[in-house]
GROMACS .gro file of C-alpha atoms in nm:
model
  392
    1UNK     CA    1   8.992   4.320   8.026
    2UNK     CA    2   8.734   4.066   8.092
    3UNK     CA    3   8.480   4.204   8.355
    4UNK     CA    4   8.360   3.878   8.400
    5UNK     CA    5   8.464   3.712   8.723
    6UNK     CA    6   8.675   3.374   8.640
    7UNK     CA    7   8.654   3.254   9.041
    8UNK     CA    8   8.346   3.374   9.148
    9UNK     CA    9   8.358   3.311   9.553
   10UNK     CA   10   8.033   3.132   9.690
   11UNK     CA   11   8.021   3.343   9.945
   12UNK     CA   12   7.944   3.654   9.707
   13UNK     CA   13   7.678   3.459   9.533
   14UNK     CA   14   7.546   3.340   9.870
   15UNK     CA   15   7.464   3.698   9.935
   16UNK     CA   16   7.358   3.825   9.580
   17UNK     CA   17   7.132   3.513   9.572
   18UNK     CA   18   6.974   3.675   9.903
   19UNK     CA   19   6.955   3.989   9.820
   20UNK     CA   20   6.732   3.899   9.485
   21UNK     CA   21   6.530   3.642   9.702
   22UNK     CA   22   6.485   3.948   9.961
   23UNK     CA   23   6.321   4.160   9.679
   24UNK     CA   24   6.094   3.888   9.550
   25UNK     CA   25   5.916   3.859   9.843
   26UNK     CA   26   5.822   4.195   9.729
   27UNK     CA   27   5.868   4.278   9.409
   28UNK     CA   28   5.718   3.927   9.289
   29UNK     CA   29   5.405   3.969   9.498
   30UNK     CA   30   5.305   4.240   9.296
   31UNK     CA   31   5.245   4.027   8.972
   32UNK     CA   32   4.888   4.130   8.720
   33UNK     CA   33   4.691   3.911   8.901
   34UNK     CA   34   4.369   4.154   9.048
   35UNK     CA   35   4.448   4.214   9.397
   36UNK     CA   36   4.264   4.015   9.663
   37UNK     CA   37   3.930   4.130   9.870
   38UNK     CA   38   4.147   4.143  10.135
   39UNK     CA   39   4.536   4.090  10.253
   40UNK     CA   40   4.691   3.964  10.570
   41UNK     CA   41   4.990   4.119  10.677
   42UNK     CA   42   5.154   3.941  10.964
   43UNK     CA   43   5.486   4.033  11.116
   44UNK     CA   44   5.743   3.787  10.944
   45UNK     CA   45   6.010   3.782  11.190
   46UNK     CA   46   5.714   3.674  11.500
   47UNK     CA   47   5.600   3.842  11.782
   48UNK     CA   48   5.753   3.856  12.109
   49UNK     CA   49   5.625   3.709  12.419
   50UNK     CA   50   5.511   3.995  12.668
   51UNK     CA   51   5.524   4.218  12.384
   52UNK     CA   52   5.240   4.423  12.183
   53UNK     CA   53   5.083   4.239  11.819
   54UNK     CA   54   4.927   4.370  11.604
   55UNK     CA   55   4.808   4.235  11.229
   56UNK     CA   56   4.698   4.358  10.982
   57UNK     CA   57   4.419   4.372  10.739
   58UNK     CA   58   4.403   4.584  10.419
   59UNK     CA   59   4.132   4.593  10.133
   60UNK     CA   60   3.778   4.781  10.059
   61UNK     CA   61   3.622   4.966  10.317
   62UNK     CA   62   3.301   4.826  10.275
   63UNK     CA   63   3.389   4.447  10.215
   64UNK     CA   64   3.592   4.422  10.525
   65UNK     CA   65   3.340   4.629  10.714
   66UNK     CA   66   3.214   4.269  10.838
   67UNK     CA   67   3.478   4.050  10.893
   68UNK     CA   68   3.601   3.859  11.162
   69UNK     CA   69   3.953   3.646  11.229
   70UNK     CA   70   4.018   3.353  11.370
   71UNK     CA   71   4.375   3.199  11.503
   72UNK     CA   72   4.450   2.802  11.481
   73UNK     CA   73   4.724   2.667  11.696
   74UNK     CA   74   4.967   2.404  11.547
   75UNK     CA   75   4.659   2.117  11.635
   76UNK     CA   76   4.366   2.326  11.456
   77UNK     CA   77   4.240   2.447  11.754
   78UNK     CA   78   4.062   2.794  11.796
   79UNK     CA   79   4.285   2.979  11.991
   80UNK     CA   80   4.136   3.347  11.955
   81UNK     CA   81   3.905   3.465  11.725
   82UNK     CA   82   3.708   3.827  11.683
   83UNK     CA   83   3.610   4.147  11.502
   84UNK     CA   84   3.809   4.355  11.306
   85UNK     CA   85   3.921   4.677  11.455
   86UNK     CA   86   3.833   5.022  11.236
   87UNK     CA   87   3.996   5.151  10.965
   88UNK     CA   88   4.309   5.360  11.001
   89UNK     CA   89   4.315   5.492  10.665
   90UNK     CA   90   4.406   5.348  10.333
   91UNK     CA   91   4.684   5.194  10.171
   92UNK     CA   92   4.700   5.301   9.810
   93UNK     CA   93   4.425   5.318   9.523
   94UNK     CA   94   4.347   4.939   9.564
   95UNK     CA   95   4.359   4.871   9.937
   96UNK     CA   96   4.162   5.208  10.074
   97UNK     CA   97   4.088   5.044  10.478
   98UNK     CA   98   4.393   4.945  10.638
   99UNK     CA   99   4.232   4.730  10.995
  100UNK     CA  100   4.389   4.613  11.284
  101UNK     CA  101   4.349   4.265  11.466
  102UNK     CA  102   4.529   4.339  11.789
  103UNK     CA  103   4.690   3.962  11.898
  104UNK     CA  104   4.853   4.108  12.243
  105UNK     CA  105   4.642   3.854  12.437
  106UNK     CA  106   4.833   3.535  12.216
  107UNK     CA  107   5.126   3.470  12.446
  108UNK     CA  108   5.218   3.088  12.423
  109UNK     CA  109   5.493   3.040  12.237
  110UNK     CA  110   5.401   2.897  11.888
  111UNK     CA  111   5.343   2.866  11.549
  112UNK     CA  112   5.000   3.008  11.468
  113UNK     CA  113   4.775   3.043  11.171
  114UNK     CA  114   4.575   3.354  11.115
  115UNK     CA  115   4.274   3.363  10.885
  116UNK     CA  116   3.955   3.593  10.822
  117UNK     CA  117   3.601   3.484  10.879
  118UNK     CA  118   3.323   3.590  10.652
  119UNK     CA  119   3.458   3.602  10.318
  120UNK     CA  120   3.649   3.381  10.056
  121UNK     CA  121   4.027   3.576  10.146
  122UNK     CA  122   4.304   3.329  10.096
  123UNK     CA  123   4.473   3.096  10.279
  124UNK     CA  124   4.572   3.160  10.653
  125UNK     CA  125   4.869   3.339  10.710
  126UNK     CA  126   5.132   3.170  10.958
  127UNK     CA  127   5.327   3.319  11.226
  128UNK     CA  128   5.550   3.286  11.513
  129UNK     CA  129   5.503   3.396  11.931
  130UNK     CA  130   5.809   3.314  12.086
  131UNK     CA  131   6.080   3.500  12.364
  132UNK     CA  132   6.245   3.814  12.176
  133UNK     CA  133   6.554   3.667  12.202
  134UNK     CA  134   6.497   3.353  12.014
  135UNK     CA  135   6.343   3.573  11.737
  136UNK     CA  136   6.585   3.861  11.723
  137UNK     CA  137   6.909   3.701  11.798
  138UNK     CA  138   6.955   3.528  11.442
  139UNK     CA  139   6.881   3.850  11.262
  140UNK     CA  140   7.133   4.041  11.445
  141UNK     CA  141   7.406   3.762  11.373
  142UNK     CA  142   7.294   3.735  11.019
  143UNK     CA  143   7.292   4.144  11.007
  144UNK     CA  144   7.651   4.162  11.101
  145UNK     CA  145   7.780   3.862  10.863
  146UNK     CA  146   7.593   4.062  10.611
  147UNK     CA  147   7.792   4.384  10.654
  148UNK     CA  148   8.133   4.183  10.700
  149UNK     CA  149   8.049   4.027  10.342
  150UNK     CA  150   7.983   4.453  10.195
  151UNK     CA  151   8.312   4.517  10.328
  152UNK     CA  152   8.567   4.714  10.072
  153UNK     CA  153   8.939   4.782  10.131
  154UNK     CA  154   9.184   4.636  10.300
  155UNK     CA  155   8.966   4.473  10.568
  156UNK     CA  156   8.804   4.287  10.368
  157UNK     CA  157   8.756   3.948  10.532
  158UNK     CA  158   8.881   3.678  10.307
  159UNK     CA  159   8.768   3.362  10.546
  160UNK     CA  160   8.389   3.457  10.500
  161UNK     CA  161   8.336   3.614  10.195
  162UNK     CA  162   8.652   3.383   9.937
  163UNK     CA  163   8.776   3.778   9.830
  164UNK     CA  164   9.097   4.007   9.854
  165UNK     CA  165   9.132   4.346   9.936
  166UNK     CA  166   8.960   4.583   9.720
  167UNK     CA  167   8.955   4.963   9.560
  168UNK     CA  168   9.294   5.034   9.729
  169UNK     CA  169   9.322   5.341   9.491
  170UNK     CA  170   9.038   5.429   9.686
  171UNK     CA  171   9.296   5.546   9.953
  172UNK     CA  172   9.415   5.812   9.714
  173UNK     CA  173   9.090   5.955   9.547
  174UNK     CA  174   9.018   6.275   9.318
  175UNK     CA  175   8.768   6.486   9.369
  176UNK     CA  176   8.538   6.549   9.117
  177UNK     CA  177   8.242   6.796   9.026
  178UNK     CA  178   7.895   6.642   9.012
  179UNK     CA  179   7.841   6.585   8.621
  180UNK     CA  180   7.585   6.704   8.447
  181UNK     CA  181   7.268   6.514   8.315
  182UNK     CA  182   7.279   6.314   8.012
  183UNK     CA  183   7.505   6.053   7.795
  184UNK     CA  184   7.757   6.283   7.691
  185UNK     CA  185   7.832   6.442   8.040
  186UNK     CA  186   8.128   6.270   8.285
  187UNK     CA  187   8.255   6.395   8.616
  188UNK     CA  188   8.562   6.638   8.601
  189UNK     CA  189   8.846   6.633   8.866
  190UNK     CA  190   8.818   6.961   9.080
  191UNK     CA  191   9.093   7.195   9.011
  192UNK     CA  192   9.364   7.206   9.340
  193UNK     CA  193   9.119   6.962   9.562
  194UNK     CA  194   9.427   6.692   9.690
  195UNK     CA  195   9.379   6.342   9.673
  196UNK     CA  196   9.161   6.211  10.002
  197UNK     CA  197   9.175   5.899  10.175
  198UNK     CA  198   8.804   5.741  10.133
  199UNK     CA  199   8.912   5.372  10.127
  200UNK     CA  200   8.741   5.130  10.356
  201UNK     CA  201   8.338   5.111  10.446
  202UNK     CA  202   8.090   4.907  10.259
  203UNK     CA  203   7.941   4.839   9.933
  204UNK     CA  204   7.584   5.019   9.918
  205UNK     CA  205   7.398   4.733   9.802
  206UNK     CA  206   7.419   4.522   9.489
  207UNK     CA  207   7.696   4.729   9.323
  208UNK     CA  208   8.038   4.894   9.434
  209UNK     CA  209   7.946   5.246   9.559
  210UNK     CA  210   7.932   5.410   9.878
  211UNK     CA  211   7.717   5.675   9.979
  212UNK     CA  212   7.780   5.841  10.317
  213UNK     CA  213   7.342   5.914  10.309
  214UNK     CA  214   7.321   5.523  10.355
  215UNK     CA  215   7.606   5.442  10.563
  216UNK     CA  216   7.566   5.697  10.823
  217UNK     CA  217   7.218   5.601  10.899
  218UNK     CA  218   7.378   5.179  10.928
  219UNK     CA  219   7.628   5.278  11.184
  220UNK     CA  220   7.387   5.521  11.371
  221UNK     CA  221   7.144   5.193  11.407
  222UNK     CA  222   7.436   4.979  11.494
  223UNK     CA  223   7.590   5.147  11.750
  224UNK     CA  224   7.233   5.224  11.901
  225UNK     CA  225   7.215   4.832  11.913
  226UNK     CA  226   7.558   4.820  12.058
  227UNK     CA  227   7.485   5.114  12.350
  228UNK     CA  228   7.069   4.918  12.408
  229UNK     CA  229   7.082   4.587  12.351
  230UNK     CA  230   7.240   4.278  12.468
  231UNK     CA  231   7.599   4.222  12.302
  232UNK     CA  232   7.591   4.115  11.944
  233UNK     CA  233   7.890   3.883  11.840
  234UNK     CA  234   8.097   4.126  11.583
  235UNK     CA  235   7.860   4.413  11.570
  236UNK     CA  236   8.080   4.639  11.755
  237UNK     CA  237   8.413   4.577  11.532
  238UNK     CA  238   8.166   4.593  11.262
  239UNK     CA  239   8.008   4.913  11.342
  240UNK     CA  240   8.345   5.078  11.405
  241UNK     CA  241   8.464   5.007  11.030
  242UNK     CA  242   8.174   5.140  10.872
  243UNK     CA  243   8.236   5.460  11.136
  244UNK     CA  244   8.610   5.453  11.011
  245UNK     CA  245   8.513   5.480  10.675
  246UNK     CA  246   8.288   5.769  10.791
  247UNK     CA  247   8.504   5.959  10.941
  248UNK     CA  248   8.711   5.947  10.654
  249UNK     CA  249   8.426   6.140  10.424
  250UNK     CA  250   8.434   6.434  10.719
  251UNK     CA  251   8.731   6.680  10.647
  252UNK     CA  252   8.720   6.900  10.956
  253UNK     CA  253   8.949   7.157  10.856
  254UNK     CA  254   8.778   7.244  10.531
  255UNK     CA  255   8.445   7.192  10.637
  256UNK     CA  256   8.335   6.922  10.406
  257UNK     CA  257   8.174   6.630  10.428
  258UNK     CA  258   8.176   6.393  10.110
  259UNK     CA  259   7.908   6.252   9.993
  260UNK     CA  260   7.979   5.904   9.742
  261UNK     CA  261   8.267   5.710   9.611
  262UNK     CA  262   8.240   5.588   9.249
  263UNK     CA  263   8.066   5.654   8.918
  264UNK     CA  264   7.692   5.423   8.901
  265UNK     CA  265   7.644   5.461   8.507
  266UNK     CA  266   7.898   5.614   8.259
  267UNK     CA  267   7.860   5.758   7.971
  268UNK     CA  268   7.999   5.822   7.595
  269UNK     CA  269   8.329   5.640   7.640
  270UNK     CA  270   8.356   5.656   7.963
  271UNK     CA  271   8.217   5.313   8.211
  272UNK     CA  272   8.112   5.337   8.578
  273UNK     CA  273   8.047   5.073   8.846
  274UNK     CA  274   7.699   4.963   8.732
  275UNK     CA  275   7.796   4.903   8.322
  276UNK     CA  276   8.042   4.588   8.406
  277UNK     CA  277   7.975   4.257   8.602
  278UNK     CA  278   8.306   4.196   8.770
  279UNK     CA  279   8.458   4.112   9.152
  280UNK     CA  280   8.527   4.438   9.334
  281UNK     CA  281   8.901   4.314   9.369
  282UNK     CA  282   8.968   4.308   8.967
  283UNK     CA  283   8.891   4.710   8.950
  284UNK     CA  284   9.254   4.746   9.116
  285UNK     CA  285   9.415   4.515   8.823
  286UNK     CA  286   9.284   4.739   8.530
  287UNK     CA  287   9.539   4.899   8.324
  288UNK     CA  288   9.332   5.208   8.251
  289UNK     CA  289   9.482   5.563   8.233
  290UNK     CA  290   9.355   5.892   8.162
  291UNK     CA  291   9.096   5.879   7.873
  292UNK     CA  292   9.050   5.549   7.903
  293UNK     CA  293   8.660   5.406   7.921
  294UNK     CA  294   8.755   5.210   8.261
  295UNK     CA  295   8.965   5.492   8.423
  296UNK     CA  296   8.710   5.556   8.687
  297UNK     CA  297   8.595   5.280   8.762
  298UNK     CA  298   9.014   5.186   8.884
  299UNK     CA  299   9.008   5.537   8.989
  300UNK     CA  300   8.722   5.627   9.166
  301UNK     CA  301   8.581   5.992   9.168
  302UNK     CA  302   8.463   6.132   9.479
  303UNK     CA  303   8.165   6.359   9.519
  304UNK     CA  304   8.121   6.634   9.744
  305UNK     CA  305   7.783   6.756   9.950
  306UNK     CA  306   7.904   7.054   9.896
  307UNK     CA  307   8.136   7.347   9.851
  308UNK     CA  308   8.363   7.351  10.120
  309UNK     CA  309   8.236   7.538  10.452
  310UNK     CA  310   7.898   7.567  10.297
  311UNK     CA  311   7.609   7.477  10.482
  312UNK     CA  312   7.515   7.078  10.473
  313UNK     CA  313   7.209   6.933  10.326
  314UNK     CA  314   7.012   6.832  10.694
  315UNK     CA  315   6.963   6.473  10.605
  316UNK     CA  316   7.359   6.438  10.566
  317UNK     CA  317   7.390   6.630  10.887
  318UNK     CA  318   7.143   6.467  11.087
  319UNK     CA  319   7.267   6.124  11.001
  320UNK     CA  320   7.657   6.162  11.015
  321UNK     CA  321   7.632   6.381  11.357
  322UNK     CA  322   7.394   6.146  11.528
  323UNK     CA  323   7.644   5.870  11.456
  324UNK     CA  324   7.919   6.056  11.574
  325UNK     CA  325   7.758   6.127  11.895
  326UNK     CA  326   7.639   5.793  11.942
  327UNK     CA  327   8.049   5.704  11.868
  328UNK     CA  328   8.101   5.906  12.196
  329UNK     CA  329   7.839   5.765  12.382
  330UNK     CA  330   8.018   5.385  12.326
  331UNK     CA  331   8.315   5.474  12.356
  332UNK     CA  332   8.264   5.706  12.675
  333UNK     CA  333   8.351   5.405  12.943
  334UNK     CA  334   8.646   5.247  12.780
  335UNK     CA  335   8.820   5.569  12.654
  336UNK     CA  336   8.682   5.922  12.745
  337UNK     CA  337   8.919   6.096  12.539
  338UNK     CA  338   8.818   5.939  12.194
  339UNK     CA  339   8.451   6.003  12.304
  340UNK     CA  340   8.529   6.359  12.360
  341UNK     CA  341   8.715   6.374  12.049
  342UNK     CA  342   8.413   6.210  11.817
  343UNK     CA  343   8.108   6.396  12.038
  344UNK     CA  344   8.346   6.741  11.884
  345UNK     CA  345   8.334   6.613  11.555
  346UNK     CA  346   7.957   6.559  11.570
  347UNK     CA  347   7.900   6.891  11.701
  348UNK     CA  348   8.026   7.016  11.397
  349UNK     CA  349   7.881   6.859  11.174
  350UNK     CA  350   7.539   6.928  11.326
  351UNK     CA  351   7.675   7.329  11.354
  352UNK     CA  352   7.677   7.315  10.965
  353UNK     CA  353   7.297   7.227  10.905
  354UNK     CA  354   7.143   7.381  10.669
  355UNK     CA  355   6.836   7.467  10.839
  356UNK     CA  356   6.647   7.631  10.551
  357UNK     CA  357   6.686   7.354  10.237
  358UNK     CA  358   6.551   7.446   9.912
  359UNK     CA  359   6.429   7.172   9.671
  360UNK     CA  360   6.576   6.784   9.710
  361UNK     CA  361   6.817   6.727   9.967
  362UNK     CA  362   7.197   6.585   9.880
  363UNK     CA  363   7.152   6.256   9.840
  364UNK     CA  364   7.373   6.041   9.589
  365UNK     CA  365   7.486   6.122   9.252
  366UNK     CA  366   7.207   6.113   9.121
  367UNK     CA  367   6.959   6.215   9.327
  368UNK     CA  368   6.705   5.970   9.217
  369UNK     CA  369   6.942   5.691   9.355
  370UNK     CA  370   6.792   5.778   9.692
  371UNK     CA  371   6.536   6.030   9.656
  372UNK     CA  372   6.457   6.281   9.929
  373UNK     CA  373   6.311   6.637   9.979
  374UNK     CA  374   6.289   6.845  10.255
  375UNK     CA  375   5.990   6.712  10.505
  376UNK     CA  376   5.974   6.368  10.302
  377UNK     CA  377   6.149   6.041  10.331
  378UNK     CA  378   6.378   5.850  10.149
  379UNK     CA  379   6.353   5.592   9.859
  380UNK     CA  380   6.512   5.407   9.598
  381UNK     CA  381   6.368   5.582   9.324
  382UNK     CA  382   6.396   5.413   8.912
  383UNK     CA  383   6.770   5.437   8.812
  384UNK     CA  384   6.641   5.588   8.470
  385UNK     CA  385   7.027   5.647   8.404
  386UNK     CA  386   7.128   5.314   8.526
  387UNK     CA  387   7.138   5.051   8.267
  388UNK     CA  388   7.146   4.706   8.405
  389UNK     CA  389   7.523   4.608   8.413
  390UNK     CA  390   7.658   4.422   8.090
  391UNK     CA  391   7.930   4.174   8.094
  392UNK     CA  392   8.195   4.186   7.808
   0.00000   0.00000   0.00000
């Protein structure tokens, strides 16, 4: 079959062109060129009104030891200017002074232009002062038409995104064992482990998987903005599929908690989600049986965090019972019941902590996807086993 999409829907590139324009603003910044005396960093999105602000200022110790800033309102005219504050620390190997200009006192609403005084640093930086609410509000609506576009399954929303319903063998998945490093190793189905319903939740990011270590941490922030903030068009139906899908990777009466749907990189005769360039809906039209190279990407293996009833690595635990509990806590004033019923389920899941982790935590398959060890945070480490995907 031809992985490449014949009908590509705008909507899709829309986002993919968004996503690549997202990372260029940092992975493009970070060109040969020898790094500046001395960087602004600004906050992009503005600063609120009646709110703390704080810039920015990284480079050598010694050369910003004397510099000043000044700030131009939109007619040129000095509206603050002063020292720089001390050094925090460094940054990396290049930029060892990190300084702060604290703007707190800059509470017009505006467009401003921040620049340093007393060396040759660049052009000013711009930014915004304006009510939170005029800043924030378009991010949260643009956050939630995001997620609706990530949707898999059958709520996938075909008005906004151009798409159809997607990995519906998803709601009839095999279990498989973690494979083993290298070309020639490729995930086995676990002996006696029944199919499980996984369908639903979102795409991780600019391929097909889903990892309940990413998606647990999107609907705890979500329904924290749904239980603190002022009502956000959507987010709440939103939240509650990506919760759906979560509850779906929790099997209480085993004691296991999943851990990622789909295959990233195949191996020797065997393809997974990141070797093809296709639309998510044409995985469900593949004629691909057993020992064929495209039978898991149609068929999807699951991954477990663990052996059943084993202990849970923390991160997983953390992340999946604090959005459970903050399911109860949303759901407490319309329907006490179902907010007993999910503050239970979190309760569990925080029972099975492991509270003594050895080595990296449980992840993604593989770890390096999303790197993290006990005590450290998380990142998107190189996908050494992740060829870019090929069309063909």
């Amino acid at each position: 079959m031809n992985h490449c999409s014949s009908r590509p829907a705008r909507a899709v590139a829309l986002a993919v062109a968004s996503v690549l324009a997202g990372c260029c603003l940092t992975a493009c910044s970070g060109g040969g060129d020898p790094a500046p005396p001395a960087a602004l960093r600004v906050n992009q999105v503005g600063y609120a009104t009646g709110g703390k602000k704080f810039a920015y200022v990284m480079g050598d110790a010694d050369a910003t030891a004397g510099l000043g800033y000044e700030v131009l309102d939109e007619a040129g005219h000095t509206a603050r200017r002063g020292d720089l504050g001390p050094s925090s620390g460094g940054w990396n190997e290049t930029y060892d002074a990190v300084r702060t200009i604290d703007l707190s006192s800059l509470d017009r609403p505006g467009t401003y232009r921040l620049r340093l005084v007393g060396a040759d640093t660049g052009p000013p930086v711009r930014f915004r002062v304006a009510p939170a609410p005029e800043l924030l509000d378009p991010l949260r609506a643009d956050s939630v038409r995001f997620f609706r576009t990530q949707r898999d399954g059958r709520d996938v929303l075909a008005d906004s995104t151009g798409r159809e319903p997607s990995h519906l063998t998803d709601e009839r998945a095999r279990v498989h064992e973690v494979p083993g490093e290298g070309p020639e190793s490729a995930p086995r189905p676990v002996a006696d482990a029944g199919p499980v319903d996984v369908s639903g939740g979102w795409f991780d990011a600019g391929d097909f998987l889903k990892f309940t270590h990413t998606a647990s941490y999107v609907v705890a922030q979500m329904l924290t903005t749904v239980r603190d903030a002022p009502p956000v068009p959507g987010l709440r139906d939103e939240a509650l599929h990506g919760l759906r899908w979560l509850d779906r990777m929790w099997d209480p009466s085993s004691g296991t908690l999943y851990a990622q749907v789909g295959l990233g990189s195949g191996g020797r005769g065997t393809r997974g989600d990141h070797d093809v360039w296709r639309l998510p809906e044409e995985d469900d039209r593949l004629d691909a049986g057993p020992g064929d190279a495209d039978h898991l990407v149609k068929y999807r293996p699951v991954f477990r965090a663990g052996e059943p009833g084993e202990p849970l690595s923390p991160n997983l635990a953390g992340r999946v019972s604090a959005a459970f509990a903050l399911a109860a806590q949303t759901a407490a004033d319309r329907d006490p019941e179902q907010a007993r019923g999910w503050l239970a389920k979190a309760a569990a899941v925080y029972a099975r902590a492991d509270t003594h982790p050895r080595g990296e935590l449980v992840t993604t398959v593989p770890g390096d996807y999303y790197q993290r060890t006990p005590g450290g945070t998380t990142w998107s480490g190189p996908r050494s086993n992740s060829p870019a995907p090929r069309a063909r």
